[in-house]
Amino acid sequence: MSFVVARDIFQSYGTRPILQRVNVTVEEGEFISIVGASGCGKSTFLRLLLAQERPTRGEIRVAGAEPAEEPGRDRGVVFQRYSVFPHMTVRDNIVAGESFRTRWGMFSGAAKRAARDRADETLRRIGLDHVADQYPATLSGGMQQRLAIGQALTAKPRILLLDEPFGALDPGTRLSMHDFLQDLREETGMTVFMVTHDLEEGFKLGDRVLVFDKPRWDPHDPNAYGATITYDFDARDGGIPFQRIKEDTHVFRPA
Amino acid sequence: MRLINRHPGRLTRTALVALPFLLAFGAYAIGSDIRLTANPSDKLLPAPSTIAETAHRLFTMPDQRSEKILLWGDTAASLIRLGLGVGISAVLATILGLLIGLLPYVRATLAGFVAVVSMIPPLAVLPILFIVFGLGELSKVVLIIVGILPFLIRDLSARVIEIPREMIVKAETLGASTFVIALRVALPQLLPRLIQAVRLSLGPAWLFLIAAEAIAAERGLGYRIFLVRRFLAMDIILTYVIWITFLAFMMDMVLRWLSRRLFPWTEASL
Ligand SMILES: Nc1ncnc2c1ncn2[C@@H]1O[C@H](COP(=O)(O)OP(=O)(O)O)[C@@H](O)[C@H]1O
Ligand SMILES: [Mg+2]
């Protein structure tokens, strides 16, 4: 059984269908990029994966378990905005990734010191150790998103959901965030779903690229139909699958 | 250059700040002088020097009968009532604001009720408060609470609802319980708003305090003002009014300072 199974998902708001008949299975460790026109329901699909909403019809199962009823620790998330806590310092934001699951949401004494040390280690790894005592609002957009990803990973989720995480960043920062994300992924081997409006980014980072679009279009009523997955590309090797030389033995291969 | 782009310099700004104060004082002094020249025993607009003398007497000389300085006693009595009323309101409003803002069940139950209750004119229920809670301290504190609590609850619950959903969801994905979300996400973001809301409600709180003291009290700033009104003691009234204004202004300053001091992260986002 596949790791994530979305079966026959329908989602409507009021009478307006947003998603219809969405079926997809994802293996553990896959990186799934999601692209599609603005407003077609990508974020909605991510909210369903997150269990922030329940679908009108159909179900999403992770690791064969019953469909989740609310967001929990097995799914981490980074939104385009508001993903870190503005009232906590950078270090405390990382510590929150561990402490929020406790009864009072904080550590004290030795546990606190240990968590702070681990947070400082994380901050060193994501290159934010020099701003550990600052508040997020003083950070650049790229640094805030790095912090948000670091915080999400501190809770050790099995799935990471990213909703246009780099959408507000300038191109240079974006590229360094790609490296950052690829490194992290190599380390953790996590399953990732990332919504992006940048096709190139989707193909560069993803193993698969899912395209959301409306399969039918009613010119008199554009809202009559919801979107579904219209393409499911293999995006390894930059989306050019047949260039890989599969047979080792009989084919001459330049060094 | 457009007027909207013209800014006063440092010195001009200081002069401009002082200007309306000086004008008001000047107008009063002239008015008082005209009346006193016409009738030296006029009590309506006592000379500034008379007010200064009275103020000095009120602040330093004990009352002959009780041998206590009345002004300090009045101040203490009023500030305790005000502090209790505002403090209790702030605590209740924080708790209820969090509950209404975070829990759909509590919101469904209370939001409409609070909206209706906040339309009751507090002074209209003052007689009821005197009947139910007696003429002692309790009815005055309760009037302040009745007067400002509904506003505080509505303001604070609206602030909690304004917290971006993304932030709450993020906390959920870190494994936070409802309680932890309230304690570690919503409450810290609510506290700066609480100070703002309390600053806004201090005006009404003084109003209700003075109204209650005017009607039934043995001590208090409002009580004294309404007591000496019978003797047309304008110098005493004006001293008390200036003193109350000063106290209110200081409270506002302290709250503003506290907000900047305790919540540096709100500054950072500016
Ligand atoms: N909670 C909601 N209630 C009603 N309509 C919504 C809600 N959330 C999203 N929508 C609508 O659903 C459509 C898809 O939204 P979304 O998933 O955010 O699109 P995108 O692909 O740009 O992320 C949009 O037209 C949006 O207006
Ligand atoms: Mg979106």
XYZ file of C-alpha atoms and ligand atoms in Angstrom:
553
model
C 0.000 0.000 0.000
C 1.247 3.426 -0.912
C 2.225 5.943 1.727
C -0.264 8.665 0.823
C -3.486 7.646 -0.912
C -6.039 10.256 -1.980
C -9.107 8.512 -3.307
C -11.864 10.181 -5.276
C -11.586 13.557 -3.551
C -14.358 16.109 -4.102
C -14.328 19.451 -2.381
C -16.956 22.182 -2.755
C -17.485 25.442 -0.921
C -21.212 26.009 -0.809
C -22.508 24.886 -4.172
C -19.266 25.695 -5.934
C -17.092 22.685 -6.758
C -13.362 23.352 -6.366
C -11.869 19.878 -6.691
C -13.430 16.878 -8.330
C -12.391 13.262 -8.647
C -8.828 13.734 -7.488
C -6.964 10.441 -7.243
C -3.301 10.148 -6.448
C -0.928 7.799 -4.666
C 2.460 8.815 -3.393
C 5.312 6.676 -2.091
C 7.204 7.509 1.051
C 10.106 9.858 0.331
C 8.726 11.233 -2.922
C 8.872 14.944 -3.641
C 5.635 16.036 -5.287
C 5.397 19.420 -6.976
C 1.904 20.795 -7.557
C 1.303 23.404 -10.244
C -1.806 24.921 -11.784
C -3.586 28.150 -12.529
C -4.157 30.560 -9.671
C -7.385 29.816 -7.834
C -7.762 26.287 -9.204
C -7.593 24.622 -5.809
C -3.933 23.799 -5.116
C -4.023 25.282 -1.633
C -7.344 23.570 -1.069
C -5.743 20.222 -1.892
C -2.901 21.003 0.507
C -5.394 21.887 3.254
C -7.050 18.523 2.671
C -3.687 16.742 2.921
C -3.063 18.679 6.103
C -6.487 17.662 7.450
C -7.237 21.339 8.089
C -10.411 20.595 6.090
C -12.291 17.404 5.362
C -13.267 16.667 1.753
C -16.930 16.687 0.733
C -16.382 13.217 -0.659
C -13.516 10.766 -0.752
C -10.708 10.264 1.728
C -6.992 10.737 2.219
C -5.056 8.094 4.096
C -1.478 8.307 5.247
C 0.394 5.045 5.898
C -2.884 3.155 5.799
C -4.249 4.919 8.877
C -7.796 6.245 9.191
C -8.247 9.696 7.587
C -6.996 12.353 10.000
C -9.567 14.656 11.596
C -7.361 17.644 12.319
C -3.788 18.806 11.704
C -1.230 16.954 13.758
C 2.428 16.334 14.217
C 2.797 13.854 11.359
C 2.261 16.662 8.822
C 4.403 19.762 8.899
C 3.504 22.853 6.952
C 5.073 26.046 5.666
C 2.799 28.702 4.201
C 3.843 31.633 2.104
C 3.253 33.918 5.087
C 2.514 33.738 8.830
C 4.453 30.522 9.269
C 6.573 31.641 12.204
C 5.471 33.120 15.505
C 6.167 36.868 15.531
C 6.247 37.109 19.324
C 9.053 34.592 19.751
C 12.718 35.033 19.006
C 14.245 33.017 16.195
C 15.659 30.514 18.693
C 12.364 30.198 20.565
C 10.598 29.562 17.262
C 12.810 26.512 16.756
C 12.377 25.389 20.362
C 8.591 25.654 19.850
C 8.933 22.852 17.302
C 9.702 20.556 20.230
C 8.029 22.221 23.175
C 4.526 22.851 21.797
C 3.622 19.185 22.122
C 4.167 19.310 25.900
C 1.393 20.064 28.364
C 2.352 23.708 28.986
C 3.960 24.251 25.613
C 7.338 25.043 27.141
C 10.370 23.470 28.742
C 12.013 24.404 32.012
C 15.300 23.698 33.732
C 17.633 21.166 32.141
C 15.184 20.248 29.383
C 15.038 23.910 28.415
C 18.812 24.223 28.221
C 19.065 21.038 26.184
C 16.342 22.210 23.794
C 18.089 25.559 23.389
C 21.344 23.800 22.552
C 19.599 21.636 19.973
C 17.891 24.738 18.566
C 21.228 26.504 18.262
C 22.579 23.472 16.414
C 19.599 23.603 14.018
C 20.088 27.342 13.551
C 23.748 26.783 12.701
C 22.745 24.227 10.103
C 20.177 26.503 8.464
C 22.501 29.486 8.705
C 20.498 31.562 11.160
C 22.697 31.281 14.248
C 23.753 34.933 14.003
C 20.150 36.140 14.446
C 19.090 33.664 17.147
C 17.972 36.388 19.562
C 16.150 38.560 17.055
C 12.455 38.599 16.306
C 11.274 37.235 12.919
C 10.029 40.626 11.738
C 13.629 41.836 11.576
C 14.564 38.997 9.186
C 14.493 39.036 5.401
C 11.834 37.006 3.579
C 14.268 34.208 2.734
C 15.489 33.953 6.314
C 11.913 33.833 7.615
C 11.065 30.964 5.284
C 14.243 29.119 6.234
C 13.214 29.556 9.854
C 9.709 28.293 9.070
C 11.090 25.177 7.378
C 13.573 24.586 10.195
C 10.780 24.916 12.733
C 8.528 22.504 10.851
C 11.329 19.941 10.601
C 12.123 20.205 14.317
C 8.784 18.526 15.019
C 9.966 15.617 12.787
C 6.878 15.283 10.577
C 6.543 12.383 8.111
C 5.128 14.664 5.428
C 6.109 18.256 4.732
C 3.556 20.476 2.997
C 4.780 23.674 1.373
C 2.345 26.221 -0.070
C 4.257 28.507 -2.424
C 7.006 28.771 0.184
C 9.324 30.785 -2.050
C 6.644 32.745 -3.886
C 7.554 36.056 -2.254
C 11.336 35.720 -2.602
C 13.654 37.294 -5.140
C 15.243 34.954 -7.724
C 18.676 34.750 -6.071
C 17.255 33.923 -2.656
C 15.002 31.379 -4.317
C 17.965 29.485 -5.759
C 19.714 29.293 -2.418
C 16.449 28.121 -0.842
C 16.322 25.323 -3.447
C 19.773 24.129 -2.387
C 18.731 24.406 1.232
C 15.584 22.361 0.667
C 17.395 19.712 -1.404
C 20.037 19.293 1.299
C 17.412 18.931 3.994
C 15.512 16.442 1.947
C 18.604 14.328 1.363
C 19.170 14.277 5.112
C 15.645 13.441 6.182
C 14.221 11.507 3.216
C 10.878 13.102 3.914
C 7.793 13.013 1.732
C 7.208 16.531 0.422
C 4.261 18.195 -1.301
C 5.099 21.623 -2.649
C 2.685 23.983 -4.367
C 4.445 26.401 -6.682
C 3.457 28.682 -9.510
C 6.919 28.310 -11.000
C 7.021 25.324 -13.385
C 10.783 25.320 -13.539
C 11.005 25.183 -9.765
C 8.488 22.363 -9.745
C 10.491 20.250 -12.184
C 13.812 21.087 -10.588
C 12.846 20.025 -7.083
C 10.124 17.455 -7.644
C 10.219 13.748 -8.457
C 6.753 14.181 -9.870
C 4.843 17.229 -11.011
C 1.068 17.164 -10.630
C -0.856 19.616 -12.790
C -4.243 20.752 -11.480
C -6.701 21.986 -14.067
C -10.378 21.885 -14.963
C -11.038 18.880 -17.205
C -14.196 20.512 -18.546
C -14.981 24.120 -19.115
C -18.460 25.562 -19.352
C -18.175 28.942 -21.113
C -21.494 30.091 -19.629
C -20.579 29.194 -16.094
C -16.827 29.046 -15.433
C -17.448 27.822 -11.891
C -19.543 24.831 -12.898
C -16.684 22.337 -12.710
C -13.895 21.724 -10.253
C -10.252 21.013 -10.988
C -8.534 17.667 -10.959
C -5.077 16.285 -11.677
C -4.775 16.464 -15.467
C -1.094 15.513 -15.769
C 1.228 13.547 -13.547
C 4.773 14.024 -14.882
C 7.815 12.059 -13.920
C 10.100 14.941 -13.103
C 13.336 13.130 -12.316
C 16.045 14.152 -14.755
C 14.295 17.455 -15.204
C 11.206 15.822 -16.708
C 12.915 14.157 -19.668
C 12.394 10.491 -18.854
C 13.705 8.706 -21.944
C 17.215 10.033 -21.863
C 18.272 7.736 -19.098
C 20.307 4.826 -20.367
C 18.827 1.863 -18.617
C 20.977 -0.944 -19.968
C 24.469 -0.924 -18.621
C 25.919 -3.919 -20.370
C 25.555 -3.560 -24.113
C 25.688 0.161 -24.590
C 28.786 2.194 -24.954
C 28.770 5.039 -22.524
C 31.310 7.849 -22.605
C 32.973 8.286 -19.242
C 5.671 72.504 -1.710
C 2.414 70.801 -0.757
C 1.179 71.348 2.770
C 1.118 67.607 3.369
C 4.880 67.499 2.804
C 5.831 70.379 5.056
C 7.046 69.371 8.488
C 7.869 71.623 11.439
C 11.435 71.580 12.731
C 12.331 70.498 16.218
C 12.061 73.901 17.827
C 8.909 74.882 15.939
C 7.324 71.588 16.940
C 7.979 72.206 20.636
C 6.538 75.696 20.311
C 3.482 74.341 18.481
C 2.887 71.705 21.162
C 2.988 74.386 23.866
C 0.861 76.871 21.932
C -2.684 75.577 22.640
C -1.836 75.109 26.322
C -0.575 78.680 26.584
C -3.570 80.008 24.652
C -6.040 78.195 26.906
C -4.226 79.408 29.988
C -4.041 82.960 28.627
C -7.747 83.006 27.764
C -8.595 81.803 31.261
C -6.296 84.327 32.933
C -7.764 87.212 30.949
C -11.339 86.077 31.551
C -10.652 85.699 35.247
C -8.988 89.103 35.403
C -11.935 90.826 33.709
C -14.449 89.259 36.090
C -12.358 89.906 39.205
C -11.836 93.562 38.260
C -15.593 93.981 37.922
C -16.323 92.089 41.124
C -13.426 91.119 43.450
C -15.557 88.520 45.277
C -16.494 86.679 42.073
C -16.067 82.929 42.546
C -16.647 81.652 39.037
C -13.199 82.144 37.561
C -10.680 82.321 40.427
C -7.315 83.843 39.554
C -4.572 81.360 38.604
C -2.655 82.456 41.674
C -5.658 81.607 43.869
C -5.867 78.161 42.305
C -2.142 77.646 42.919
C -2.568 78.604 46.586
C -5.577 76.341 46.962
C -3.726 73.495 45.280
C -0.790 73.921 47.612
C -3.143 73.884 50.596
C -5.049 70.845 49.354
C -1.895 68.827 48.732
C -0.137 69.668 51.999
C -2.491 70.791 54.769
C -4.423 68.197 56.748
C -8.124 68.576 57.300
C -8.905 70.142 60.698
C -11.424 67.551 61.765
C -9.872 64.322 60.496
C -6.278 65.570 60.610
C -5.672 63.832 57.272
C -4.898 65.393 53.940
C -8.195 64.905 52.126
C -6.811 65.057 48.596
C -4.491 62.118 49.119
C -7.256 60.134 50.778
C -9.598 60.917 47.894
C -6.916 59.973 45.393
C -6.206 56.663 47.085
C -9.910 55.797 47.321
C -10.543 56.618 43.657
C -7.443 54.879 42.356
C -8.242 51.708 44.264
C -11.771 51.652 42.804
C -10.475 52.402 39.330
C -7.653 49.867 39.600
C -9.978 47.129 40.811
C -12.608 47.867 38.156
C -10.159 48.076 35.274
C -7.972 45.222 36.545
C -10.846 42.790 37.042
C -12.269 43.786 33.650
C -8.915 43.250 31.955
C -8.467 39.778 33.430
C -12.035 38.701 32.627
C -11.844 40.170 29.124
C -8.579 38.361 28.412
C -9.989 35.006 29.452
C -13.333 35.498 27.706
C -11.688 37.038 24.647
C -9.472 33.979 24.276
C -12.370 31.577 24.765
C -14.658 33.420 22.323
C -11.909 33.932 19.781
C -10.562 30.385 19.835
C -13.514 28.103 20.585
C -16.396 28.029 18.084
C -18.764 26.640 20.726
C -18.111 29.488 23.154
C -18.272 31.986 20.285
C -21.670 30.684 19.215
C -22.891 30.903 22.794
C -21.507 34.246 23.939
C -20.735 36.533 21.002
C -24.348 37.569 20.420
C -25.042 37.919 24.106
C -22.031 40.168 24.670
C -22.989 42.275 21.642
C -26.446 42.887 23.125
C -25.229 43.458 26.699
C -22.695 46.002 25.472
C -25.621 48.136 24.271
C -26.990 48.591 27.824
C -26.163 52.130 28.962
C -24.172 51.452 32.150
C -25.384 54.564 33.983
C -28.967 53.426 33.493
C -28.273 50.343 35.585
C -26.417 52.291 38.279
C -29.511 52.442 40.544
C -29.829 48.686 40.231
C -26.185 48.283 41.218
C -26.736 50.489 44.290
C -29.776 48.426 45.241
C -28.094 45.081 44.694
C -24.538 45.801 45.876
C -25.262 48.560 48.395
C -23.663 51.989 48.526
C -20.186 50.687 49.419
C -17.117 50.098 47.296
C -18.533 47.105 45.471
C -21.202 48.962 43.498
C -18.633 51.486 42.210
C -16.235 48.789 41.076
C -19.087 46.869 39.484
C -20.230 49.969 37.592
C -16.779 50.333 36.053
C -16.801 46.646 35.130
C -20.288 46.860 33.640
C -19.183 49.939 31.769
C -16.001 48.699 30.137
C -16.033 44.888 30.198
C -18.325 44.361 27.168
C -16.183 46.668 25.061
C -12.997 44.933 26.177
C -14.419 41.475 25.462
C -15.567 42.460 21.996
C -12.295 44.139 21.168
C -10.096 41.325 22.447
C -12.117 38.473 20.969
C -11.980 40.264 17.618
C -8.188 40.456 17.978
C -7.965 36.729 18.662
C -10.118 35.965 15.623
C -7.768 38.173 13.573
C -4.775 35.954 14.337
C -3.980 34.386 10.949
C -5.351 30.861 10.669
C -1.988 29.791 9.239
C -0.359 30.496 12.575
C -2.878 28.429 14.506
C -2.586 25.574 12.007
C 1.185 25.768 12.267
C 0.947 25.354 16.035
C -1.356 22.374 15.537
C 1.198 20.711 13.278
C 3.770 21.154 16.033
C 1.485 19.118 18.266
C 0.070 21.984 20.354
C -3.155 21.350 22.288
C -5.943 23.934 22.440
C -4.578 25.025 25.806
C -1.029 25.429 24.489
C -2.312 27.382 21.484
C -4.184 29.705 23.832
C -1.253 30.073 26.222
C 1.687 30.257 23.827
C 0.246 31.597 20.567
C -2.927 33.591 21.213
C -2.258 35.073 24.673
C 1.166 36.599 23.907
C -0.235 38.191 20.768
C -3.275 39.419 22.679
C -1.434 41.158 25.519
C -0.212 44.199 23.526
C -3.772 44.596 22.263
C -5.030 44.320 25.825
C -2.887 47.285 26.844
C -4.200 49.289 23.886
C -7.787 48.373 24.745
C -7.284 49.267 28.410
C -5.847 52.633 27.377
C -8.954 53.276 25.315
C -11.285 52.233 28.109
C -9.625 54.373 30.793
C -11.662 57.404 29.708
C -15.016 55.651 30.180
C -13.714 54.056 33.384
C -13.019 57.501 34.905
C -16.446 58.654 33.751
C -18.219 55.802 35.496
C -16.063 56.157 38.594
C -16.802 59.858 39.007
C -20.493 59.335 38.288
C -20.751 56.641 40.961
C -18.763 58.709 43.461
C -20.880 61.770 42.784
C -24.028 59.901 43.708
C -22.961 57.936 46.753
C -19.581 57.944 48.476
C -17.766 59.261 51.525
C -14.431 59.687 49.830
C -13.037 59.973 46.353
C -12.095 62.566 43.774
C -15.545 62.631 42.165
C -17.225 62.789 45.560
C -15.141 65.832 46.570
C -15.828 67.714 43.360
C -19.567 67.286 43.703
C -19.429 68.085 47.424
C -17.677 71.448 47.063
C -19.868 72.350 44.088
C -22.460 73.410 46.674
C -20.094 76.126 47.950
C -19.175 77.168 44.430
C -15.537 76.404 45.335
C -14.235 76.668 41.826
C -10.618 76.775 42.976
C -10.988 73.344 44.599
C -12.920 71.918 41.670
C -10.348 73.131 39.178
C -7.483 71.762 41.277
C -9.174 68.369 41.358
C -9.925 68.435 37.638
C -6.309 69.248 36.819
C -5.151 66.533 39.220
C -7.493 63.926 37.667
C -6.342 64.908 34.206
C -2.749 64.540 35.312
C -3.433 61.098 36.813
C -5.225 59.908 33.678
C -2.433 61.205 31.485
C 0.212 59.468 33.579
C -1.675 56.174 33.431
C -1.806 56.423 29.683
C 1.926 57.179 29.527
C 2.794 54.289 31.803
C 0.686 51.855 29.772
C 2.292 53.019 26.551
C 5.738 52.666 28.030
C 4.842 49.233 29.395
C 3.618 48.094 26.001
C 6.860 49.103 24.314
C 8.923 47.638 27.112
C 7.182 44.282 27.438
C 6.503 43.581 23.786
C 9.541 44.578 21.780
C 8.432 42.298 18.947
C 5.501 44.587 18.136
C 8.010 47.396 17.590
C 10.133 45.201 15.353
C 7.292 44.737 12.912
C 6.852 48.450 12.329
N -12.797 28.506 2.779
C -13.241 28.819 1.540
N -14.535 29.128 1.328
C -14.983 29.427 0.090
N -14.217 29.452 -1.006
C -12.915 29.151 -0.871
C -12.359 28.819 0.400
N -11.046 28.564 0.237
C -10.793 28.723 -1.073
N -11.918 29.061 -1.751
C -12.015 29.270 -3.185
O -11.565 28.090 -3.808
C -10.815 28.397 -4.953
C -9.498 27.686 -4.892
O -8.704 28.289 -3.920
P -7.198 27.861 -3.625
O -7.154 26.423 -3.287
O -6.655 28.783 -2.623
O -6.498 28.125 -5.045
P -4.950 28.100 -5.429
O -4.839 27.049 -6.476
O -4.633 29.447 -5.987
O -4.164 27.803 -4.201
C -10.657 29.887 -5.022
O -11.530 30.365 -6.029
C -11.114 30.363 -3.681
O -11.816 31.583 -3.815
Mg -2.859 29.033 -3.099
